[in-house]
Structure formats: structure tokens, C-alpha cells
Amino acid sequence: MQNSVADSLLAMQGISKRFGATQALADVSFSVRGGEVMALVGENGAGKSTLMKILSGAHRPDAGAIRVAGRTFAPGSPQQARDAGVAMIYQELNLAPELSVEDNIMLGREASRFGCLLRSRQRPRVEEALELLGHGELRPDAPVRSLSVGAQQLVEIARALVHDAKVIVFDEPTSSLTGHDVEHLFTVIRRLRATGRAIVYISHFLEEVRQLCDRYTVLRDGRVAGADALEGVSESDIVSLMVGRSVEELFPTVPHAPGDVLLSLDGLCGERFPIDATLKLRRGEILGVFGLVGAGRTELLRSVFGLDAVKSGRVRVCGATFSPAPRSAIAKGLGFVSEDRKGEGLAQGRSIADNLTYSRLQPYSTMGWLRLGARRAAVQRWMTQLQVKAQSPEQDIAALSGGNQQKVAIARVLHQDAHALLLDEPTRGIDVGTKAEIYRLIGQLAAEGKAVVFVSSYCPELLAVCDRIAVMSRGRIAAIRDTNEWNEHAIMEAAIATDEATGDDDERKSA
Amino acid sequence: MNESRPETRSEYRGNLSGGSRALAENGHRTSGWQLLSTTLGPLLALCIVWLVFAFLDWTRPLGGTFAEVRSFQLIVVHTAAVAVPALGMTIIIIAGGIDLSVGAAMALAATVGAYGFLNGYPPAVAIGMCIATGLAAGVANGALISSLRVVPFIVTLGTMMVFQGVGRFLAGDTPIRPPRESFAVLDEFQAPFPTPAWQMFSPGVWVMLLLGILVSITLRYAVFGRHVFALGSNEATARLCGINVPLTRVAVYALGGLFAGIAGVYQFAALGEGNPMDGIGKELPIIAAVVVGGGSLSGGRGSVLGTLSGAAIMAVINHGCTTLNVGDMYQDILIGAIIIAAVALDQYRQRRMADK
């Protein structure tokens, strides 16, 4: 251990941090050598982000010391941390969309004389950084907003290089990337590793960690649960370290049997996506929908629920046609859980009680006036049933963890008495323990005769939980089959292969 | 679909009743300090501002008049003139909107009311015309914002000028001054020292308190109130939950207009004339009252108690500076500084809460 600390580029030792009553970090030691990619994994709330906030200068530790390249490092602000060579690449990118690639990369480090920009001095540095990342083809004068998310991320990485970052932290960098861009990012990170920099890679996706990283550190409840080389360690070993329990409990299932058809789509077309979507959903059935980002999964759910315009086609609930709109969809027994909890799914700043009952206040109102006591009691029951961890129904939803927020979002749909649940990425950004609770809940709902559409970009959960899986690609449903006829490879193939096929089709049409 | 509903629901009941009680016991745990800093903060600030002026006045030779009942009566009358339209603005701001046309709508309403009195209509009709004008202005704002999907800042900036122009057109470009005896009912409406003296405050102040209670109850206990908060904190969520967003928005601005109309009555009662140009600049103290009272321009937050306190803080400063013989310009500087300080304090608190 002493050894590894000595030759570490980044060494954090005995870090502790307390927020009020909660011990966020207790005696955490974390070190990364140069030329190494270190995975930092753990459930939400395990202390990863607190540790990284301390590293980035946003928080000060109560105890412990940090050394970067052998020198004591005690940043008082994110600016100081950056200057000392620690760069953070977050999930949400920090770029000025109207500025060019070059301006973004050089932001704060502009080469200038007497306040005048010296573009001629800047340009080579920008090009050198992009070249190092293997993306010399990126035009420095292109406005950042015209780039894909993947390319924007490159700009941010290039900025870290220009700022002489020795330690680069990637915080969930792939969650908004498509499969293709993920591969590119990994290539870039491997190039960075080859330059001798220390890389910290934070991710929920253990397969990614396996592919990319050399060593791992698992945090659980603010402590280091384990740290070692990745070689010879199975994913389930890591998961066990993360959750403190075995993997068998990861995908709990509840036996259920499909009944009669509840929801059917007939050639449904939206403004852009979906294209000609036809499917049937039975009571007591869990239908998985897989697709790469941008394949039209979200649009499919949104147009069924009436949040996006429907151009043509029919939606039938129990055989009766209805024209989708949120109000009538709710009345017909459809429930939609948005993939975007913050932006759409929940009203941050409002209480749990409000968020849970917004879609159905009638049971507690007479002539438009609410009986708050009755509502409070009902909300309390739902919270107990779904095991929402919170102080009271009046607590601000924003104060809850992602998993508990998601439970409230699902509770709302159940509270509005939905029979067909349209769940868009219900387990995104949620810790492993809560994921398991949600899988079990979905199984229970199916057993009670509800129909569930489960959209996800994470194959293993679909394969474990669903009865049938539909794969979408370019806005079309490429295939629907029983789950036992799918495997991860086949699903990916269906998602990608038809992608290219339809692509050719489009080209032919436009030609 | 319908046949199956009772079944599943009863199944749920069964599930629910079996649940543990652990959470219920945890119950409410908002600390006293938290309550003080959020809900009661503006009221606390009001008390402090008042005490500071009372103290400064007391230390003066021949001072001590600030803490008298008479000055209190004056302050509440000034408070009411701003607080009544600010109640409407509170609803609009909670819903995530803004209404720059409120001053112009008030002046237009007062002008129409004056026109009614001038033509010898019964007082109830003239006052009704005044209030209805405000309501119509609000409905127009709401309908334009909902149908054109232009941001409220721009729409109400436009209607502000439109309302003013319409008022000048109706009034023939000169203030309408009905004869004093035609509006005798309103003579005492905003009089600081009403007769008989047991009334304590002018009828206008009592009406303000009544309206404040009504709005407060509506925001807390009405389904509509919940929808207003939902719309303001996250419009996408409101839509997702099946809330009729355009209709709610029109209702919100209609209410704002209704209060502007009522405020028009106050304005007419205070001045005895209907002048369409009187609205210029009036929207700013009204918005300031809401903001000082803890309303957030990004929507979702605001309260009646806060708004009333905010309006009162400005009235106290005005009256206090007059009592102390401090010039107008210092009042302006002080009020301006308080607006910024109130919002800065609020931001600071929000950040601290987010950090926890």
C-alpha cells in the first residue's frame, strides 16, 4: 500500500467528510498511478460524488490529505483544482454552445498580448490537443452547438489537455452517448492513459469498467469496500461489494401470466418517430422495448400517451380507439413515467404529496377544494407501500435520492389507477438496491393484471424482467419476440443491423 | 377496462393497510428555524425594518411619532395600494409568469370606473365596470400568452402599452374627473383615519386582508392552487399529469387582472380621478413586493404572507424616511438595496439547502 501511494500521481489518504448528521466519507484512501485507469464504483449515495467534489475543490475534507504528483494538494475552489492539474469531465457538459471549438478549448487560457487574442498561438495548441485525442479532423472554428454530444465531450477533454491536467476524472461520461460514441470515447481514454496521465472513471455500467479500467475501488456507505486490480474479478464480485449482498437478489422476478389484450397500437406514426408502430400489449405482461439512443423508444411512449403529436395510426385501449392526449390517456388508464425525472417527470421544489397526486386530486377534493388530511394519509400509505425513504409527505421531492424520486414517480402512476404503465428508463441513475425493488414492483404489478411497457437501453435488465422484448431502430419496431428467443448479442444486432438497412433505404429514396 | 377497476383497487387497499407504520411516526420534522427563515422570513424583516425606524425616530429630539397609531394607519393604507395588485401578481409569479401590464391595467380600470361615475351610473355599476375592465385585461393577457406561445414578459410589455393607449383613447387624452359627490361611496375607502374611529383602518385595508386570506386559502386548499404551483415549478410535469395547462394559465392571468381591477378602485378612490397615464412605473413596486416576499421569478414559489410583508416593508421605508425627513432619493436607494438583498439572501438559502 505504502508503495503504491509513493508512485501514485493522485493519492487521497484518510479522507473524511461529514454533512450534519451523515458521515458521507469515513477514512477513504484512493490512489491512482500515472498511466492507469481507475474505476470508482458504488451505489448512489455511497460517497463517490462527495469524494470527487473534494478532489475538485468544491468541498473541503474534514480530515485527510491529498497529493497530486507528489505535492500537497488542498484546493480551495474548483478553479484552484483545475490550475493544479485536476480536470473533471461531467455527464452534463460545460460548454458555451455558441462559441467555436477553439474558443471553448481555450476558455480561461486564451493566448493573448495586451488583451488581444493571439489566435495564431492558440491554434497549434488546439490542434495538438485534438490530434493527441485522435480527432484531428474536428474543425477548430466549428461552433460547438453544431457538434454531436460525443464530439462535444471531446472538446471538453481537449480543454483538460490544454490546461495541463495530470488527473482527469470522467463522471458517468457515457450515459448520454450512443454505442458508437462510447467506443470512440474509450479509444480516447486509452490514448490519454498512454500519455501517463491518471484517469478516474466513474460509471454505473460495470461492463464498461471491465472493458476500460485497470483497477477498481468500490465505495459503500462512505467507506472503501474493496480495491484491487480488475483482472480475474467477476462483475458479480464487484456488485456484491457495492450492495453488500449477492447478485441473485439483483433481478427479482414475480410469477405472472398474460391475459387479454389491453393496449394495441396499429400503424402508429408520430411527427418524426415512431414510424408505423404496431404492437399488442396484454394484461399481466411486461413488454421490454430496447433501442439505441435516438431510436425512437421515448417518442413511441410519448405519442401513445399523447405528449407528442400523432400523425396517423390508431391507439386502442380495451378495443376502443382513443385519440391520445395526456388527460384522456390518464382517464383511459394509461400511466407514463418520464425518463427525465428532473426536467419533466417531477416538479422539483414541490412536496412528495403534490408530486404523487397531481394527476388525480379528485379523491381528496369537493367542489375544487382539497382535504389535505385525507390526502396526506393516502400519500403516507403509498410511501410505506413502495418504501419511499423520506421524512414526511410534505418533504421537497428534490431532497430525495434518485431512487426514491423514481418511486414517487411510479407511485403517481399507480395512484392515478393506471392499468397500462409506460415506463421510460425507470432504472436510469438509480442505485442497484433500488433497481431490484423496482424490478420486483414491476413483477408484482404484472401479477396483479397490469400491463407494463419497460423501455431501457440496458439489455440485462430487459432479459431478466420482461416477457417479450421489442427492439426499435430508426423509429421502427424492428422485431418483437419472446424473451427466451433473444440474447444480448441478438438484441444489439437487431438494433444496429436494421439501422443500417433502413439507412440505405432512406438514401435510395432521397436519391 | 371499467369492470376491472374496482377489483384492482380493492387489491391495492389490501396491500396498503398491511404496511408498516415506521414512516408515519417520523412525521413532520421541519425545524422552527427553517420555518422562520422561509415562511416567516419576510415578516421578520418587516418587524426589523419597522423597529429600526422606530428607534431612529425615538432618538431624535421631538421624535417618537413613528411608533404612534396614526403613522401605523398611514403605513397600512399605503401598503394596501400596492398589496392588492401584488396578490394577483403573486399568483402569476408562482405560476411562472410575469405581468408588466399590471400598472397600465390598473390605470385603465380606474379610468373606466371614473367614466362610469362621470356618467352618473350607480356606484355599484361604476365599480363593477372598473373591476371588469381589469379582469378583461387579464383574460386578454392570458389568452395571448397561451395562444401565441410568446413569453409573458414580451406579451405583457406589449399589452402595457396597448392598455395605456386604449385608456388615453377612452379618456380623450385627459384625466377623467367625475364630480366629488358622484363617488361619495368611495370617499372614505382609502382614508387613513376613518370615521367612526373604531374601524381602525380604512375599508380598503380590511378588503386587502380579506382578499389576502382568500388567495392564501385558494393557493393552499384549492385544486386550482395546486395546479398553479405545479405549472410554475415544472410545466412539463403539469402537462404530463393531465393538468389543462393553457386553461390554468388563462385563469391565472384572469385572476391577476381581477386584482388589477380591484386595485383600480383603490387608485381611483385615492386620487378621485381616472388617469390612464397613472399606471406608468406602478408595476415595479408590485413585482418588487412579491419578490421581497420570497416569490421566485422562475416560478413555483411565493406566498401571500410574504407579499403582504414585502409591500409593507416598502411602505414602512417610505413613511419612515418621510418621518425622519430623509430625502426621496434615499428612500429609492434603500428600497432598491432591499430588493437585491432579499433575493440574494433567498438564493443563498436555496444553495445551502441544495448542499445538504
mmCIF file of N, CA, C and O in Angstrom, chain B residues 21-90:
data_model
loop_
_atom_site.group_PDB
_atom_site.id
_atom_site.type_symbol
_atom_site.label_atom_id
_atom_site.label_comp_id
_atom_site.label_asym_id
_atom_site.label_seq_id
_atom_site.Cartn_x
_atom_site.Cartn_y
_atom_site.Cartn_z
ATOM 1 N N ARG B 21 -45.821 1.156 9.953
ATOM 2 C CA ARG B 21 -46.131 2.493 10.419
ATOM 3 C C ARG B 21 -44.888 3.351 10.567
ATOM 4 O O ARG B 21 -44.961 4.498 10.969
ATOM 5 N N ALA B 22 -43.759 2.755 10.244
ATOM 6 C CA ALA B 22 -42.489 3.403 10.560
ATOM 7 C C ALA B 22 -42.446 4.853 10.088
ATOM 8 O O ALA B 22 -41.983 5.732 10.795
ATOM 9 N N LEU B 23 -42.964 5.068 8.860
ATOM 10 C CA LEU B 23 -42.827 6.399 8.300
ATOM 11 C C LEU B 23 -43.733 7.395 8.975
ATOM 12 O O LEU B 23 -43.369 8.538 9.195
ATOM 13 N N ALA B 24 -44.943 6.941 9.297
ATOM 14 C CA ALA B 24 -45.912 7.854 9.873
ATOM 15 C C ALA B 24 -45.367 8.467 11.160
ATOM 16 O O ALA B 24 -45.557 9.638 11.432
ATOM 17 N N GLU B 25 -44.676 7.640 11.913
ATOM 18 C CA GLU B 25 -44.162 8.136 13.181
ATOM 19 C C GLU B 25 -43.110 9.225 12.974
ATOM 20 O O GLU B 25 -43.012 10.151 13.757
ATOM 21 N N ASN B 26 -42.350 9.045 11.908
ATOM 22 C CA ASN B 26 -41.322 10.035 11.624
ATOM 23 C C ASN B 26 -41.905 11.426 11.430
ATOM 24 O O ASN B 26 -41.329 12.417 11.826
ATOM 25 N N GLY B 27 -43.061 11.427 10.788
ATOM 26 C CA GLY B 27 -43.893 12.626 10.661
ATOM 27 C C GLY B 27 -43.163 13.871 10.178
ATOM 28 O O GLY B 27 -42.158 13.824 9.502
ATOM 29 N N HIS B 28 -43.746 15.001 10.547
ATOM 30 C CA HIS B 28 -43.215 16.313 10.220
ATOM 31 C C HIS B 28 -41.946 16.563 10.993
ATOM 32 O O HIS B 28 -41.915 16.382 12.189
ATOM 33 N N ARG B 29 -40.903 16.997 10.332
ATOM 34 C CA ARG B 29 -39.767 17.417 11.125
ATOM 35 C C ARG B 29 -39.123 18.663 10.548
ATOM 36 O O ARG B 29 -37.950 18.711 10.271
ATOM 37 N N THR B 30 -39.966 19.673 10.306
ATOM 38 C CA THR B 30 -39.415 20.943 9.883
ATOM 39 C C THR B 30 -39.039 21.694 11.153
ATOM 40 O O THR B 30 -39.838 21.846 12.040
ATOM 41 N N SER B 31 -37.802 22.127 11.205
ATOM 42 C CA SER B 31 -37.356 22.775 12.435
ATOM 43 C C SER B 31 -37.940 24.178 12.523
ATOM 44 O O SER B 31 -38.353 24.770 11.530
ATOM 45 N N GLY B 32 -37.987 24.720 13.721
ATOM 46 C CA GLY B 32 -38.510 26.063 13.931
ATOM 47 C C GLY B 32 -37.705 27.092 13.158
ATOM 48 O O GLY B 32 -38.252 28.007 12.559
ATOM 49 N N TRP B 33 -36.406 26.881 13.138
ATOM 50 C CA TRP B 33 -35.531 27.834 12.443
ATOM 51 C C TRP B 33 -35.840 27.866 10.945
ATOM 52 O O TRP B 33 -35.902 28.912 10.319
ATOM 53 N N GLN B 34 -36.090 26.649 10.400
ATOM 54 C CA GLN B 34 -36.380 26.557 8.973
ATOM 55 C C GLN B 34 -37.655 27.334 8.643
ATOM 56 O O GLN B 34 -37.712 28.096 7.680
ATOM 57 N N LEU B 35 -38.659 27.145 9.489
ATOM 58 C CA LEU B 35 -39.930 27.817 9.294
ATOM 59 C C LEU B 35 -39.714 29.323 9.324
ATOM 60 O O LEU B 35 -40.230 30.069 8.499
ATOM 61 N N LEU B 36 -38.879 29.758 10.277
ATOM 62 C CA LEU B 36 -38.628 31.174 10.459
ATOM 63 C C LEU B 36 -37.952 31.754 9.227
ATOM 64 O O LEU B 36 -38.282 32.840 8.757
ATOM 65 N N SER B 37 -36.976 31.003 8.697
ATOM 66 C CA SER B 37 -36.188 31.578 7.609
ATOM 67 C C SER B 37 -36.925 31.502 6.284
ATOM 68 O O SER B 37 -36.628 32.263 5.375
ATOM 69 N N THR B 38 -37.880 30.591 6.140
ATOM 70 C CA THR B 38 -38.563 30.514 4.851
ATOM 71 C C THR B 38 -39.898 31.249 4.891
ATOM 72 O O THR B 38 -40.058 32.297 4.292
ATOM 73 N N THR B 39 -40.841 30.721 5.642
ATOM 74 C CA THR B 39 -42.191 31.261 5.601
ATOM 75 C C THR B 39 -42.275 32.625 6.274
ATOM 76 O O THR B 39 -42.908 33.545 5.764
ATOM 77 N N LEU B 40 -41.632 32.722 7.415
ATOM 78 C CA LEU B 40 -41.808 33.941 8.193
ATOM 79 C C LEU B 40 -40.699 34.960 7.948
ATOM 80 O O LEU B 40 -40.724 36.038 8.519
ATOM 81 N N GLY B 41 -39.731 34.611 7.101
ATOM 82 C CA GLY B 41 -38.601 35.500 6.866
ATOM 83 C C GLY B 41 -38.991 36.927 6.528
ATOM 84 O O GLY B 41 -38.578 37.868 7.199
ATOM 85 N N PRO B 42 -39.842 37.126 5.497
ATOM 86 C CA PRO B 42 -40.227 38.486 5.138
ATOM 87 C C PRO B 42 -40.929 39.231 6.274
ATOM 88 O O PRO B 42 -40.692 40.425 6.475
ATOM 89 N N LEU B 43 -41.744 38.507 7.029
ATOM 90 C CA LEU B 43 -42.448 39.146 8.141
ATOM 91 C C LEU B 43 -41.446 39.606 9.198
ATOM 92 O O LEU B 43 -41.553 40.706 9.747
ATOM 93 N N LEU B 44 -40.458 38.757 9.421
ATOM 94 C CA LEU B 44 -39.398 39.090 10.367
ATOM 95 C C LEU B 44 -38.643 40.337 9.888
ATOM 96 O O LEU B 44 -38.383 41.264 10.661
ATOM 97 N N ALA B 45 -38.330 40.364 8.596
ATOM 98 C CA ALA B 45 -37.631 41.516 8.028
ATOM 99 C C ALA B 45 -38.462 42.777 8.218
ATOM 100 O O ALA B 45 -37.939 43.842 8.545
ATOM 101 N N LEU B 46 -39.775 42.648 8.023
ATOM 102 C CA LEU B 46 -40.673 43.789 8.199
ATOM 103 C C LEU B 46 -40.561 44.334 9.623
ATOM 104 O O LEU B 46 -40.420 45.539 9.836
ATOM 105 N N CYS B 47 -40.603 43.427 10.596
ATOM 106 C CA CYS B 47 -40.511 43.859 12.001
ATOM 107 C C CYS B 47 -39.192 44.572 12.256
ATOM 108 O O CYS B 47 -39.151 45.610 12.909
ATOM 109 N N ILE B 48 -38.115 44.007 11.703
ATOM 110 C CA ILE B 48 -36.798 44.615 11.934
ATOM 111 C C ILE B 48 -36.752 46.021 11.339
ATOM 112 O O ILE B 48 -36.344 46.985 11.986
ATOM 113 N N VAL B 49 -37.210 46.139 10.077
ATOM 114 C CA VAL B 49 -37.195 47.451 9.426
ATOM 115 C C VAL B 49 -38.006 48.451 10.244
ATOM 116 O O VAL B 49 -37.586 49.588 10.483
ATOM 117 N N TRP B 50 -39.172 48.002 10.717
ATOM 118 C CA TRP B 50 -40.039 48.897 11.481
ATOM 119 C C TRP B 50 -39.340 49.327 12.778
ATOM 120 O O TRP B 50 -39.311 50.500 13.126
ATOM 121 N N LEU B 51 -38.728 48.361 13.472
ATOM 122 C CA LEU B 51 -38.051 48.671 14.737
ATOM 123 C C LEU B 51 -36.890 49.635 14.515
ATOM 124 O O LEU B 51 -36.680 50.548 15.312
ATOM 125 N N VAL B 52 -36.158 49.437 13.434
ATOM 126 C CA VAL B 52 -35.030 50.325 13.146
ATOM 127 C C VAL B 52 -35.522 51.764 12.994
ATOM 128 O O VAL B 52 -34.982 52.692 13.601
ATOM 129 N N PHE B 53 -36.589 51.936 12.223
ATOM 130 C CA PHE B 53 -37.109 53.297 12.032
ATOM 131 C C PHE B 53 -37.675 53.854 13.339
ATOM 132 O O PHE B 53 -37.479 55.024 13.659
ATOM 133 N N ALA B 54 -38.354 52.997 14.082
ATOM 134 C CA ALA B 54 -38.925 53.457 15.356
ATOM 135 C C ALA B 54 -37.810 53.927 16.279
ATOM 136 O O ALA B 54 -37.919 54.970 16.937
ATOM 137 N N PHE B 55 -36.703 53.167 16.279
ATOM 138 C CA PHE B 55 -35.587 53.526 17.149
ATOM 139 C C PHE B 55 -34.946 54.844 16.696
ATOM 140 O O PHE B 55 -34.724 55.762 17.489
ATOM 141 N N LEU B 56 -34.661 54.932 15.383
ATOM 142 C CA LEU B 56 -34.028 56.143 14.852
ATOM 143 C C LEU B 56 -34.881 57.361 15.161
ATOM 144 O O LEU B 56 -34.382 58.433 15.532
ATOM 145 N N ASP B 57 -36.199 57.183 15.018
ATOM 146 C CA ASP B 57 -37.123 58.294 15.256
ATOM 147 C C ASP B 57 -37.151 58.660 16.741
ATOM 148 O O ASP B 57 -37.193 59.828 17.109
ATOM 149 N N TRP B 58 -37.087 57.639 17.597
ATOM 150 C CA TRP B 58 -37.165 57.834 19.042
ATOM 151 C C TRP B 58 -35.960 58.613 19.571
ATOM 152 O O TRP B 58 -36.052 59.389 20.504
ATOM 153 N N THR B 59 -34.777 58.383 18.927
ATOM 154 C CA THR B 59 -33.563 59.053 19.390
ATOM 155 C C THR B 59 -33.533 60.531 18.976
ATOM 156 O O THR B 59 -32.704 61.279 19.465
ATOM 157 N N ARG B 60 -34.413 60.901 18.044
ATOM 158 C CA ARG B 60 -34.416 62.312 17.602
ATOM 159 C C ARG B 60 -35.041 63.190 18.677
ATOM 160 O O ARG B 60 -35.955 62.760 19.383
ATOM 161 N N PRO B 61 -34.604 64.431 18.763
ATOM 162 C CA PRO B 61 -35.349 65.360 19.606
ATOM 163 C C PRO B 61 -36.743 65.536 19.020
ATOM 164 O O PRO B 61 -36.892 65.588 17.785
ATOM 165 N N LEU B 62 -37.733 65.606 19.843
ATOM 166 C CA LEU B 62 -39.129 65.743 19.400
ATOM 167 C C LEU B 62 -39.606 64.537 18.601
ATOM 168 O O LEU B 62 -40.611 64.597 17.903
ATOM 169 N N GLY B 63 -38.855 63.435 18.666
ATOM 170 C CA GLY B 63 -39.233 62.261 17.882
ATOM 171 C C GLY B 63 -40.271 61.416 18.601
ATOM 172 O O GLY B 63 -40.922 61.851 19.547
ATOM 173 N N GLY B 64 -40.376 60.181 18.127
ATOM 174 C CA GLY B 64 -41.306 59.248 18.753
ATOM 175 C C GLY B 64 -42.656 59.197 18.076
ATOM 176 O O GLY B 64 -43.537 58.447 18.482
ATOM 177 N N THR B 65 -42.840 59.953 16.993
ATOM 178 C CA THR B 65 -44.139 59.923 16.314
ATOM 179 C C THR B 65 -44.287 58.690 15.436
ATOM 180 O O THR B 65 -45.393 58.272 15.120
ATOM 181 N N PHE B 66 -43.157 58.090 15.045
ATOM 182 C CA PHE B 66 -43.225 56.973 14.110
ATOM 183 C C PHE B 66 -43.963 55.779 14.712
ATOM 184 O O PHE B 66 -44.670 55.061 14.016
ATOM 185 N N ALA B 67 -43.777 55.587 16.002
ATOM 186 C CA ALA B 67 -44.381 54.422 16.637
ATOM 187 C C ALA B 67 -45.830 54.658 17.050
ATOM 188 O O ALA B 67 -46.432 53.812 17.697
ATOM 189 N N GLU B 68 -46.383 55.812 16.670
ATOM 190 C CA GLU B 68 -47.768 56.089 17.052
ATOM 191 C C GLU B 68 -48.762 55.364 16.151
ATOM 192 O O GLU B 68 -48.437 54.970 15.033
ATOM 193 N N VAL B 69 -49.995 55.240 16.641
ATOM 194 C CA VAL B 69 -51.044 54.565 15.876
ATOM 195 C C VAL B 69 -51.291 55.271 14.548
ATOM 196 O O VAL B 69 -51.465 54.639 13.510
ATOM 197 N N ARG B 70 -51.259 56.599 14.564
ATOM 198 C CA ARG B 70 -51.551 57.357 13.340
ATOM 199 C C ARG B 70 -50.603 56.984 12.202
ATOM 200 O O ARG B 70 -51.015 56.815 11.057
ATOM 201 N N SER B 71 -49.336 56.819 12.535
ATOM 202 C CA SER B 71 -48.399 56.508 11.457
ATOM 203 C C SER B 71 -48.601 55.055 11.001
ATOM 204 O O SER B 71 -48.433 54.735 9.819
ATOM 205 N N PHE B 72 -49.007 54.231 11.945
ATOM 206 C CA PHE B 72 -49.326 52.847 11.584
ATOM 207 C C PHE B 72 -50.491 52.817 10.591
ATOM 208 O O PHE B 72 -50.462 52.107 9.578
ATOM 209 N N GLN B 73 -51.493 53.655 10.881
ATOM 210 C CA GLN B 73 -52.661 53.710 9.994
ATOM 211 C C GLN B 73 -52.275 54.179 8.585
ATOM 212 O O GLN B 73 -52.771 53.673 7.583
ATOM 213 N N LEU B 74 -51.354 55.144 8.542
ATOM 214 C CA LEU B 74 -50.891 55.634 7.237
ATOM 215 C C LEU B 74 -50.155 54.533 6.472
ATOM 216 O O LEU B 74 -50.359 54.341 5.271
ATOM 217 N N ILE B 75 -49.311 53.821 7.203
ATOM 218 C CA ILE B 75 -48.500 52.782 6.542
ATOM 219 C C ILE B 75 -49.393 51.714 5.914
ATOM 220 O O ILE B 75 -49.187 51.320 4.764
ATOM 221 N N VAL B 76 -50.416 51.267 6.648
ATOM 222 C CA VAL B 76 -51.231 50.173 6.095
ATOM 223 C C VAL B 76 -52.027 50.624 4.874
ATOM 224 O O VAL B 76 -52.254 49.841 3.952
ATOM 225 N N VAL B 77 -52.413 51.887 4.843
ATOM 226 C CA VAL B 77 -53.134 52.372 3.657
ATOM 227 C C VAL B 77 -52.219 52.329 2.429
ATOM 228 O O VAL B 77 -52.611 51.879 1.352
ATOM 229 N N HIS B 78 -50.971 52.753 2.626
ATOM 230 C CA HIS B 78 -50.024 52.709 1.507
ATOM 231 C C HIS B 78 -49.722 51.269 1.123
ATOM 232 O O HIS B 78 -49.548 50.946 -0.051
ATOM 233 N N THR B 79 -49.657 50.424 2.149
ATOM 234 C CA THR B 79 -49.410 49.004 1.881
ATOM 235 C C THR B 79 -50.518 48.438 0.987
ATOM 236 O O THR B 79 -50.243 47.751 -0.004
ATOM 237 N N ALA B 80 -51.771 48.764 1.334
ATOM 238 C CA ALA B 80 -52.903 48.172 0.609
ATOM 239 C C ALA B 80 -52.858 48.514 -0.877
ATOM 240 O O ALA B 80 -53.154 47.667 -1.722
ATOM 241 N N ALA B 81 -52.461 49.765 -1.187
ATOM 242 C CA ALA B 81 -52.463 50.187 -2.588
ATOM 243 C C ALA B 81 -51.536 49.322 -3.435
ATOM 244 O O ALA B 81 -51.813 49.048 -4.607
ATOM 245 N N VAL B 82 -50.432 48.866 -2.853
ATOM 246 C CA VAL B 82 -49.501 48.008 -3.598
ATOM 247 C C VAL B 82 -49.866 46.533 -3.411
ATOM 248 O O VAL B 82 -49.770 45.729 -4.336
ATOM 249 N N ALA B 83 -50.317 46.191 -2.199
ATOM 250 C CA ALA B 83 -50.509 44.778 -1.879
ATOM 251 C C ALA B 83 -51.648 44.148 -2.681
ATOM 252 O O ALA B 83 -51.558 42.981 -3.069
ATOM 253 N N VAL B 84 -52.713 44.905 -2.938
ATOM 254 C CA VAL B 84 -53.852 44.301 -3.638
ATOM 255 C C VAL B 84 -53.473 43.815 -5.046
ATOM 256 O O VAL B 84 -53.656 42.637 -5.361
ATOM 257 N N PRO B 85 -52.893 44.687 -5.887
ATOM 258 C CA PRO B 85 -52.455 44.116 -7.179
ATOM 259 C C PRO B 85 -51.348 43.093 -7.008
ATOM 260 O O PRO B 85 -51.231 42.164 -7.815
ATOM 261 N N ALA B 86 -50.545 43.236 -5.940
ATOM 262 C CA ALA B 86 -49.447 42.275 -5.742
ATOM 263 C C ALA B 86 -49.978 40.883 -5.399
ATOM 264 O O ALA B 86 -49.297 39.890 -5.637
ATOM 265 N N LEU B 87 -51.196 40.803 -4.846
ATOM 266 C CA LEU B 87 -51.781 39.479 -4.593
ATOM 267 C C LEU B 87 -51.983 38.747 -5.915
ATOM 268 O O LEU B 87 -51.667 37.560 -6.044
ATOM 269 N N GLY B 88 -52.523 39.469 -6.886
ATOM 270 C CA GLY B 88 -52.695 38.875 -8.218
ATOM 271 C C GLY B 88 -51.350 38.505 -8.818
ATOM 272 O O GLY B 88 -51.178 37.435 -9.403
ATOM 273 N N MET B 89 -50.385 39.419 -8.633
ATOM 274 C CA MET B 89 -49.046 39.166 -9.174
ATOM 275 C C MET B 89 -48.422 37.943 -8.514
ATOM 276 O O MET B 89 -47.671 37.201 -9.151
ATOM 277 N N THR B 90 -48.729 37.727 -7.246
ATOM 278 C CA THR B 90 -48.198 36.554 -6.547
ATOM 279 C C THR B 90 -48.639 35.277 -7.258
ATOM 280 O O THR B 90 -47.830 34.379 -7.509
#
